Coordinates of C-alpha atoms in Angstrom, one line a residue:
A14 CA 36.2 93.5 -24.5
L15 CA 34.0 95.0 -21.7
V16 CA 31.4 96.2 -24.2
L17 CA 31.4 92.8 -25.9
L18 CA 31.0 91.2 -22.5
A19 CA 28.2 93.5 -21.6
A20 CA 26.4 92.8 -24.8
C21 CA 26.7 89.0 -24.5
V22 CA 25.6 89.2 -20.8
N23 CA 22.6 91.1 -22.0
L24 CA 22.0 88.4 -24.6
A25 CA 22.2 85.7 -22.0
G26 CA 19.7 87.6 -19.8
M27 CA 17.4 87.8 -22.8
L28 CA 17.7 84.1 -23.4
V29 CA 16.8 83.4 -19.8
G30 CA 13.7 85.7 -20.1
R31 CA 12.8 84.1 -23.4
G32 CA 13.2 80.7 -21.9
L33 CA 10.8 81.7 -19.0
S34 CA 8.2 82.8 -21.5
R35 CA 8.7 79.6 -23.5
S36 CA 8.8 77.2 -20.6
R37 CA 5.4 75.6 -21.5
E38 CA 6.4 75.2 -25.2
I39 CA 9.7 73.6 -24.2
A40 CA 8.0 71.3 -21.8
L41 CA 5.5 70.2 -24.5
R42 CA 8.4 69.5 -26.9
V43 CA 10.0 67.3 -24.2
A44 CA 6.7 65.5 -23.5
L45 CA 6.3 64.8 -27.2
G46 CA 9.7 63.1 -27.4
A47 CA 12.3 65.8 -28.0
S48 CA 15.7 65.0 -26.4
R49 CA 17.7 67.5 -24.5
G50 CA 20.3 67.5 -27.3
D51 CA 17.6 68.4 -29.8
L52 CA 16.6 71.4 -27.6
I53 CA 20.2 72.5 -27.1
R54 CA 20.9 72.4 -30.9
Q55 CA 17.7 74.4 -31.7
L56 CA 18.5 77.0 -29.1
L57 CA 22.1 77.3 -30.1
L58 CA 21.1 77.7 -33.7
E59 CA 18.8 80.6 -32.7
V60 CA 21.6 82.2 -30.7
T61 CA 24.1 81.8 -33.5
V62 CA 21.8 83.6 -36.0
L63 CA 21.5 86.5 -33.5
L64 CA 25.3 86.6 -33.1
L65 CA 26.1 86.4 -36.8
A66 CA 23.5 89.1 -37.6
G67 CA 24.9 91.4 -34.8
A68 CA 28.6 90.8 -35.9
A69 CA 27.7 91.6 -39.5
A70 CA 26.0 94.9 -38.5
G71 CA 29.0 95.7 -36.3
A72 CA 31.4 95.2 -39.2
L73 CA 29.4 97.7 -41.3
V74 CA 29.3 100.3 -38.5
A75 CA 33.1 99.8 -38.0
S76 CA 33.8 100.9 -41.5
W77 CA 32.1 104.2 -40.7
A78 CA 33.6 104.5 -37.2
A79 CA 37.2 104.1 -38.6
D80 CA 36.7 107.3 -40.6
L81 CA 35.4 108.9 -37.4
L82 CA 38.6 108.0 -35.5
L83 CA 40.8 109.5 -38.2
A84 CA 39.0 112.9 -37.6
F85 CA 41.0 113.1 -34.3
L86 CA 44.3 113.5 -36.2
P87 CA 45.5 117.0 -36.8
T88 CA 45.4 118.2 -40.5
T89 CA 48.9 118.5 -41.9
D90 CA 50.6 119.7 -45.1
V91 CA 52.6 116.4 -44.9
P92 CA 50.2 113.5 -45.4
L93 CA 49.7 111.3 -42.4
V94 CA 48.6 107.8 -43.4
L95 CA 46.8 105.6 -40.8
D96 CA 45.1 102.6 -42.2
L97 CA 42.0 101.7 -40.2
S98 CA 40.2 99.9 -43.0
V99 CA 38.1 96.8 -42.2
D100 CA 39.8 93.9 -43.9
L101 CA 39.2 90.1 -43.8
R102 CA 41.5 89.7 -40.8
V103 CA 39.5 92.2 -38.8
V104 CA 36.2 90.7 -39.9
A105 CA 37.4 87.1 -39.0
Y106 CA 38.6 88.3 -35.6
T107 CA 35.3 90.0 -35.0
F108 CA 33.1 87.1 -35.9
G109 CA 35.3 84.7 -34.1
S110 CA 35.4 86.6 -30.8
V111 CA 31.7 87.4 -30.9
L112 CA 30.8 83.7 -31.6
M113 CA 33.1 82.4 -28.9
V114 CA 32.1 84.8 -26.1
G115 CA 28.4 84.7 -27.1
A116 CA 28.3 80.9 -27.3
V117 CA 30.0 80.5 -23.9
L118 CA 27.7 83.0 -22.1
G119 CA 24.7 81.8 -24.0
L120 CA 25.3 78.2 -23.2
V121 CA 24.5 78.6 -19.5
P122 CA 20.9 79.7 -19.9
I123 CA 20.5 77.3 -22.8
L124 CA 21.4 74.4 -20.5
Q125 CA 18.9 75.5 -17.9
I126 CA 16.1 76.2 -20.4
S127 CA 16.6 72.8 -22.0
K128 CA 15.9 71.0 -18.7
P129 CA 12.4 72.1 -17.8
E130 CA 10.4 71.2 -14.7
L131 CA 8.1 69.1 -16.9
V132 CA 5.2 68.1 -14.6
E133 CA 5.1 71.4 -12.7
T134 CA 5.1 73.5 -15.9
L135 CA 2.4 71.4 -17.7
K136 CA 0.2 71.3 -14.5
S137 CA 0.4 75.1 -14.1
G138 CA -1.5 75.7 -17.3
S139 CA 0.7 78.7 -18.1
N140 CA 4.3 79.9 -18.3
S141 CA 5.7 79.5 -14.8
I142 CA 8.7 81.2 -13.1
V143 CA 11.4 78.9 -12.0
G144 CA 13.4 80.4 -9.2
G145 CA 16.8 79.3 -10.4
R146 CA 16.3 81.0 -13.7
M147 CA 15.2 84.3 -12.2
R148 CA 18.2 84.1 -9.9
L149 CA 20.5 83.6 -12.9
R150 CA 18.9 86.5 -14.7
R151 CA 19.4 88.8 -11.7
L152 CA 23.0 87.6 -11.5
L153 CA 23.5 88.6 -15.2
V154 CA 22.0 92.0 -14.6
R155 CA 24.3 92.6 -11.7
A156 CA 27.2 91.6 -14.0
Q157 CA 26.0 94.2 -16.5
V158 CA 25.8 96.9 -13.9
A159 CA 29.3 96.1 -12.7
T160 CA 30.6 96.1 -16.3
S161 CA 29.0 99.5 -17.0
F162 CA 30.4 100.9 -13.8
V163 CA 33.9 99.9 -14.8
L164 CA 33.4 101.5 -18.2
V165 CA 32.2 104.7 -16.8
V166 CA 35.1 104.8 -14.4
V167 CA 37.6 104.3 -17.2
A168 CA 35.9 107.0 -19.3
G169 CA 36.0 109.4 -16.3
L170 CA 39.7 108.7 -15.7
F171 CA 40.6 109.4 -19.4
A172 CA 38.5 112.5 -19.5
R173 CA 40.0 113.9 -16.3
S174 CA 43.5 112.9 -17.6
L175 CA 42.8 114.8 -20.9
V176 CA 41.8 117.9 -19.0
R177 CA 44.9 117.6 -16.7
A178 CA 47.1 117.1 -19.8
G179 CA 46.1 120.4 -21.1
S180 CA 47.2 122.1 -17.9
I181 CA 50.5 120.3 -17.5
D182 CA 53.6 122.6 -17.7
P183 CA 55.7 121.4 -20.7
G184 CA 58.7 123.4 -19.5
F185 CA 58.4 125.9 -22.4
E186 CA 55.9 128.5 -23.6
P187 CA 54.3 127.6 -27.0
A188 CA 51.9 130.5 -27.1
G189 CA 53.0 133.2 -29.5
V190 CA 55.5 130.9 -31.3
I191 CA 55.2 129.8 -34.9
A192 CA 57.2 126.9 -36.4
A193 CA 57.8 125.9 -40.0
M194 CA 60.0 123.2 -41.6
I195 CA 62.7 124.9 -43.7
D196 CA 64.6 123.1 -46.5
V197 CA 67.5 125.3 -47.5
G198 CA 67.4 123.6 -51.0
P199 CA 70.0 122.5 -53.6
N200 CA 72.0 125.8 -53.3
A201 CA 73.2 124.8 -49.9
G202 CA 75.9 122.4 -51.1
T203 CA 78.0 122.8 -47.9
P204 CA 77.1 123.5 -44.3
T205 CA 78.6 127.0 -44.7
Q206 CA 76.2 127.8 -47.5
G207 CA 73.2 126.3 -45.7
L208 CA 74.0 128.3 -42.5
A209 CA 74.3 131.4 -44.7
I210 CA 70.8 130.9 -46.0
Q211 CA 69.5 130.3 -42.5
G212 CA 71.2 133.5 -41.4
E213 CA 69.5 135.5 -44.1
I214 CA 66.1 134.1 -43.1
E215 CA 66.8 135.0 -39.5
R216 CA 68.0 138.5 -40.5
Q217 CA 64.8 139.3 -42.5
L218 CA 62.6 138.0 -39.7
R219 CA 64.4 140.0 -37.0
A220 CA 64.0 143.1 -39.1
R221 CA 60.2 142.9 -38.5
G222 CA 59.0 144.9 -35.6
D223 CA 56.6 142.2 -34.4
V224 CA 59.3 139.5 -33.9
Q225 CA 61.0 139.1 -30.5
A226 CA 63.2 136.0 -31.1
V227 CA 64.2 133.7 -34.0
S228 CA 66.0 130.4 -33.9
F229 CA 66.3 127.0 -35.7
A230 CA 66.1 123.5 -34.4
L231 CA 66.2 120.0 -35.8
N232 CA 63.1 119.0 -33.8
V233 CA 60.3 120.9 -32.0
P234 CA 59.5 119.6 -28.5
L235 CA 56.4 117.3 -28.4
G236 CA 56.5 117.3 -32.2
Q237 CA 56.4 114.5 -34.7
G238 CA 60.0 113.3 -34.1
S239 CA 62.8 113.4 -31.6
R240 CA 66.4 112.1 -31.8
G241 CA 68.3 110.0 -29.4
G242 CA 72.0 110.1 -28.4
S243 CA 74.5 108.9 -25.9
V244 CA 77.1 110.4 -23.6
I245 CA 80.0 109.2 -21.5
V246 CA 80.5 111.2 -18.3
P247 CA 83.8 111.0 -16.6
G248 CA 83.4 108.9 -13.4
H249 CA 80.2 107.4 -14.8
E250 CA 81.6 105.2 -17.6
S251 CA 79.6 102.1 -18.5
K252 CA 81.0 98.8 -17.5
P253 CA 82.0 96.3 -20.3
G254 CA 78.8 94.9 -21.9
E255 CA 76.7 97.8 -20.6
R256 CA 75.0 100.3 -23.0
P257 CA 76.2 103.9 -22.8
I258 CA 74.1 106.6 -21.1
S259 CA 71.1 107.4 -23.4
V260 CA 69.9 111.0 -23.8
R261 CA 67.4 112.9 -25.9
A262 CA 69.4 115.2 -28.3
N263 CA 68.4 118.2 -30.3
T264 CA 70.5 120.4 -32.6
V265 CA 69.6 124.1 -32.2
A266 CA 70.7 127.5 -33.2
P267 CA 71.5 130.4 -30.8
D268 CA 68.4 131.9 -29.2
Y269 CA 66.5 128.6 -29.2
L270 CA 66.0 128.8 -25.4
R271 CA 64.8 132.4 -25.6
A272 CA 62.4 131.6 -28.5
L273 CA 60.7 128.9 -26.4
S274 CA 61.1 130.8 -23.1
I275 CA 63.1 127.9 -21.6
P276 CA 65.1 129.5 -18.7
L277 CA 68.9 129.1 -18.8
L278 CA 69.8 128.3 -15.2
R279 CA 73.6 128.4 -15.4
G280 CA 76.3 129.3 -18.0
R281 CA 75.6 130.8 -21.4
D282 CA 73.6 130.2 -24.6
F283 CA 75.1 129.3 -27.9
T284 CA 76.6 132.2 -29.9
A285 CA 78.1 132.8 -33.4
R286 CA 81.5 131.8 -31.9
D287 CA 80.2 128.2 -31.5
R288 CA 81.0 127.2 -35.1
A289 CA 82.6 124.3 -36.9
G290 CA 86.3 123.9 -36.3
V291 CA 86.3 125.2 -32.7
Q292 CA 85.8 123.4 -29.4
P293 CA 82.5 121.4 -29.6
V294 CA 80.1 122.6 -26.9
I295 CA 76.8 121.4 -25.5
I296 CA 74.0 122.6 -23.2
I297 CA 72.5 120.0 -20.8
N298 CA 69.2 120.1 -18.9
E299 CA 68.9 120.4 -15.1
S300 CA 68.0 116.7 -14.7
M301 CA 71.2 115.7 -16.2
A302 CA 73.1 118.2 -14.1
R303 CA 71.4 116.9 -11.0
Q304 CA 72.1 113.3 -11.7
F305 CA 75.8 113.5 -12.5
W306 CA 76.9 116.7 -10.7
P307 CA 74.5 116.8 -7.6
T308 CA 76.8 119.1 -5.6
A309 CA 79.0 120.7 -8.3
D310 CA 78.6 123.0 -11.2
P311 CA 78.9 121.1 -14.5
V312 CA 79.6 124.2 -16.6
G313 CA 83.1 123.8 -18.0
T314 CA 83.2 120.1 -17.7
T315 CA 84.1 118.1 -20.8
I316 CA 82.2 114.9 -21.6
E317 CA 81.9 112.6 -24.6
S318 CA 78.7 113.2 -26.6
D319 CA 77.9 111.0 -29.7
G320 CA 81.6 110.1 -30.1
R321 CA 83.2 113.5 -29.7
M322 CA 84.4 115.4 -26.7
A323 CA 82.3 118.5 -25.9
Q324 CA 82.4 121.1 -23.2
I325 CA 79.3 121.9 -21.2
I326 CA 78.6 125.7 -21.4
G327 CA 75.1 125.9 -19.9
V328 CA 72.3 124.2 -17.9
A329 CA 68.7 124.7 -19.1
R330 CA 65.5 124.1 -17.3
D331 CA 63.8 120.7 -17.8
S332 CA 61.2 120.6 -20.6
K333 CA 59.1 117.9 -22.2
V334 CA 60.6 116.3 -25.3
R335 CA 58.4 113.4 -26.5
S336 CA 55.2 113.3 -24.5
L337 CA 53.5 115.2 -21.7
S338 CA 53.4 112.1 -19.5
E339 CA 57.2 111.4 -19.6
P340 CA 59.2 112.1 -16.4
A341 CA 62.1 114.5 -16.7
G342 CA 64.8 112.8 -18.7
L343 CA 68.4 113.6 -19.8
V344 CA 68.5 116.1 -22.6
V345 CA 71.5 117.5 -24.6
Y346 CA 71.5 120.5 -26.9
T347 CA 74.2 120.8 -29.6
P348 CA 74.8 124.0 -31.7
M349 CA 73.6 123.8 -35.3
A350 CA 76.7 125.5 -36.6
Q351 CA 78.7 122.4 -35.4
S352 CA 76.1 119.8 -36.6
F353 CA 74.3 121.3 -39.6
E354 CA 71.2 119.7 -41.1
P355 CA 69.7 121.0 -44.4
Q356 CA 66.1 120.5 -43.1
S357 CA 65.2 122.1 -39.7
F358 CA 62.4 124.0 -38.0
V359 CA 62.5 127.8 -37.8
L360 CA 61.0 129.0 -34.5
V361 CA 59.7 132.6 -34.3
R362 CA 58.4 134.2 -31.2
T363 CA 56.0 137.1 -32.2
N364 CA 53.1 139.1 -31.0
N365 CA 51.5 138.9 -34.5
P366 CA 51.6 135.2 -35.5
D367 CA 49.1 135.5 -38.4
A368 CA 51.1 138.2 -40.1
V369 CA 54.4 136.3 -39.7
L370 CA 52.8 133.2 -41.1
R371 CA 51.7 135.0 -44.2
A372 CA 55.1 136.6 -44.7
L373 CA 57.3 133.6 -44.0
P374 CA 57.1 131.9 -47.5
G375 CA 58.2 135.1 -49.2
I376 CA 61.0 135.7 -46.7
V377 CA 62.3 132.1 -47.3
R378 CA 62.2 132.6 -51.1
N379 CA 64.0 136.0 -50.8
A380 CA 66.7 134.4 -48.8
D381 CA 67.3 131.8 -51.5
A382 CA 65.3 130.8 -54.6
G383 CA 65.8 127.1 -53.9
A384 CA 64.7 127.2 -50.2
V385 CA 61.1 126.2 -49.3
A386 CA 59.0 126.4 -46.1
F387 CA 56.2 124.0 -45.3
A388 CA 54.1 122.9 -42.4
A389 CA 54.0 126.5 -41.2
A390 CA 51.7 126.8 -38.2
P391 CA 51.5 127.9 -34.6
L392 CA 53.7 125.8 -32.3
E393 CA 50.5 124.7 -30.5
W394 CA 49.5 122.9 -33.7
H395 CA 52.8 121.1 -34.0
I396 CA 52.7 119.8 -30.4
S397 CA 49.0 118.9 -30.7
F398 CA 50.2 115.5 -31.8
A399 CA 51.3 114.9 -28.2
L400 CA 47.6 114.8 -27.1
V401 CA 46.2 112.7 -30.0
P402 CA 46.5 109.4 -28.0
Q403 CA 44.7 110.9 -25.0
K404 CA 42.0 112.4 -27.2
V405 CA 41.3 109.1 -29.0
A406 CA 41.5 107.2 -25.7
A407 CA 39.0 109.6 -24.0
A408 CA 36.6 109.5 -27.0
L409 CA 36.7 105.7 -27.3
A410 CA 36.3 105.2 -23.5
L411 CA 33.3 107.6 -23.5
S412 CA 31.7 105.8 -26.4
C413 CA 32.3 102.4 -24.8
S414 CA 30.9 103.6 -21.5
V415 CA 27.7 105.0 -23.2
L416 CA 27.2 101.6 -25.0
G417 CA 27.8 99.7 -21.7
V418 CA 25.4 101.8 -19.7
L419 CA 22.7 101.5 -22.4
L420 CA 23.1 97.8 -22.5
S421 CA 23.0 97.5 -18.7
G422 CA 19.9 99.8 -18.6
L423 CA 18.2 97.6 -21.1
G424 CA 19.0 94.5 -19.1
L425 CA 17.8 96.1 -15.9
Y426 CA 14.6 97.4 -17.6
A427 CA 13.9 93.9 -18.9
V428 CA 14.2 92.2 -15.5
V429 CA 12.2 94.8 -13.6
S430 CA 9.6 94.8 -16.3
F431 CA 9.3 91.1 -16.4
W432 CA 9.2 90.9 -12.6
T433 CA 6.4 93.5 -12.6
T434 CA 4.4 91.6 -15.2
Q435 CA 4.7 88.3 -13.4
R436 CA 3.5 89.9 -10.1
R437 CA 0.6 92.0 -11.5
R438 CA -1.9 89.9 -9.5
E439 CA 0.0 90.4 -6.3
L440 CA 0.4 94.1 -6.9
A441 CA -3.4 94.4 -7.7
I442 CA -4.3 92.6 -4.4
R443 CA -2.0 94.8 -2.4
T444 CA -3.6 97.9 -4.0
A445 CA -7.1 96.5 -3.4
L446 CA -6.2 95.9 0.3
G447 CA -5.1 99.6 0.7
A448 CA -1.4 99.7 -0.3
S449 CA -0.5 103.3 -1.1
P450 CA 1.2 104.3 -4.4
G451 CA 4.4 104.9 -2.4
E452 CA 4.4 101.4 -1.1
V453 CA 3.8 99.9 -4.5
L454 CA 6.6 102.1 -5.9
R455 CA 9.0 101.0 -3.2
L456 CA 8.1 97.4 -3.9
V457 CA 8.8 97.7 -7.6
T458 CA 11.9 99.9 -7.4
G459 CA 13.3 97.8 -4.6
E460 CA 13.9 95.0 -7.0
G461 CA 15.9 97.3 -9.2
L462 CA 17.7 98.9 -6.3
R463 CA 18.9 95.5 -5.1
L464 CA 20.3 94.7 -8.5
I465 CA 21.9 98.1 -8.8
A466 CA 23.5 98.0 -5.4
G467 CA 24.9 94.5 -5.9
G468 CA 26.3 95.3 -9.4
A469 CA 27.8 98.6 -8.3
A470 CA 29.5 96.9 -5.3
V471 CA 31.1 94.3 -7.6
G472 CA 32.0 97.0 -10.2
L473 CA 33.7 99.1 -7.6
A474 CA 35.8 96.2 -6.5
V475 CA 36.8 95.4 -10.1
A476 CA 37.5 99.0 -10.9
I477 CA 39.8 99.4 -7.9
V478 CA 41.8 96.4 -9.1
S479 CA 41.7 96.9 -12.9
T480 CA 42.2 100.6 -13.3
R481 CA 45.7 100.3 -11.8
L482 CA 46.7 99.0 -15.2
L483 CA 45.9 102.5 -16.7
R484 CA 48.4 104.3 -14.5
A485 CA 51.0 104.7 -17.3
F486 CA 48.3 106.4 -19.5
L487 CA 47.0 109.0 -17.1
F488 CA 48.2 112.5 -16.5
G489 CA 48.1 113.7 -12.9
V490 CA 45.1 111.5 -12.1
S491 CA 45.2 108.6 -9.7
P492 CA 43.5 105.3 -10.9
L493 CA 41.5 105.5 -7.6
D494 CA 40.5 109.2 -8.1
P495 CA 37.6 109.7 -5.6
V496 CA 35.9 112.2 -7.8
V497 CA 35.8 109.8 -10.7
L498 CA 34.6 106.9 -8.6
A499 CA 31.9 108.9 -6.9
G500 CA 30.8 110.4 -10.2
A501 CA 30.6 107.0 -11.8
L502 CA 28.6 105.6 -8.9
I503 CA 26.1 108.5 -9.2
T504 CA 25.9 108.4 -13.0
V505 CA 25.3 104.6 -13.1
A506 CA 22.7 104.8 -10.2
I507 CA 20.7 107.6 -11.9
L508 CA 20.7 105.9 -15.3
M509 CA 19.8 102.5 -13.8
L510 CA 17.0 104.1 -11.8
A511 CA 15.7 105.7 -15.0
A512 CA 15.5 102.1 -16.5
C513 CA 13.2 101.2 -13.6
A514 CA 10.9 104.2 -14.2
E515 CA 8.7 102.8 -16.9
P516 CA 8.0 99.4 -15.1
A517 CA 7.2 101.4 -11.9
R518 CA 4.8 103.7 -13.8
R519 CA 3.0 100.7 -15.2
A520 CA 2.7 99.2 -11.7
L521 CA 1.2 102.5 -10.3
R522 CA -1.4 102.6 -13.1
L523 CA -2.7 99.0 -12.5
D524 CA -6.5 98.7 -12.2
P525 CA -7.0 96.2 -9.4
M526 CA -10.5 95.2 -10.5
K527 CA -9.5 94.6 -14.1
V528 CA -6.4 92.5 -13.1
L529 CA -8.4 90.4 -10.6
R530 CA -11.1 89.7 -13.1
E531 CA -8.5 88.4 -15.5

């Protein structure tokens, strides 16, 4: 929306500049009998052709850009389908929004252009500058600078957020862990048979000298899926009509916490004794312990978990489950021997990940001919999905800010260049009367600096208000991050001053005698 706004503001500024250069032509049309309605229809038709041509080109570029966005998704053995194709609905929306915004912003300069100062324009013998139109064009440039400033701030916030996300402690140690989805196959007709196949896979992996820990889990943290559950804690029962207490649940085998280096703060881990037919047990995380047992030890307490009574045997440290941005929630671990699933992840902590990855398919086949392993990769690969939204957001924000700054730079260049051209005679006289190059440079760049300062001030105010909406999408970065705001201000100022460089160079190279003879 901001890029579209910047583009249409640029278009409006071009229309004002074009109207200034066509003021004598328009005045002649009026003098020869053209009505204001005739002029408005003609000018709107010209603008509509520009808008339609631009929207058509944009639709073509979008079909390529969609494939570029898909490049941010991790490659997987399991196909990930994300349809970003450009269809009729997208094209209709694009053309409709472009025509609507473009027509609204283009109508203001058109209304001014279509009402020329007839006598003054015709008497001047050349195109004349009307103060109101130049003021409108300066206002449009300030709006562009403000828009580009907001875009650069948003890009900076997402970029810093992405960097911070990579340094956030997820509560577990993924380095040195490989994960693979294991399907124990058709030979696992009962949970006992399935657990036996898992046990054989674990035995063969542990027999390797480069493996420190092996476990199984229904889900990997920050992976492609997670399961919800509910609990009823004595003394904290829900009132009639209220929903039970929601938790994130995971079914894991013994040594899961050790394999991921999640500290066990109190109690014990699951063992082979925690099998079907005995007392159901669970491990909870520290946030759950802190919420329901702030001054007591929950180990040994019995609660209802997913409809069955289970005893708490341990408290594990908090870790991220679904996303890096989530606050610490309530998490429950249940033993796989009491809730077996035929498909689960095997987690192997090793000091030689490549060798274990190569050996894993053979180990699974040796355990049972019907068992298969797929999506085998380092755990960092599995949890890379957690950063996909941030990577896409940062890339899109950066692309939009580049487009916005380029559009703003073009608008500023056009205004300063037009201003310099219109005042060539004045600049020549000043130079002839002894003005130094520095004074001429200050005069030319002063126009650009005033536009930059005004736009940046408005952009800063808008950024302070609007970026608060991004708070939920940022990792450890304030929407009012002073580094981002200062960096955006410096970046926009440098790029905008670069847009003034060429008009300033032309002003310094003016030949006073040649200009005055003209």
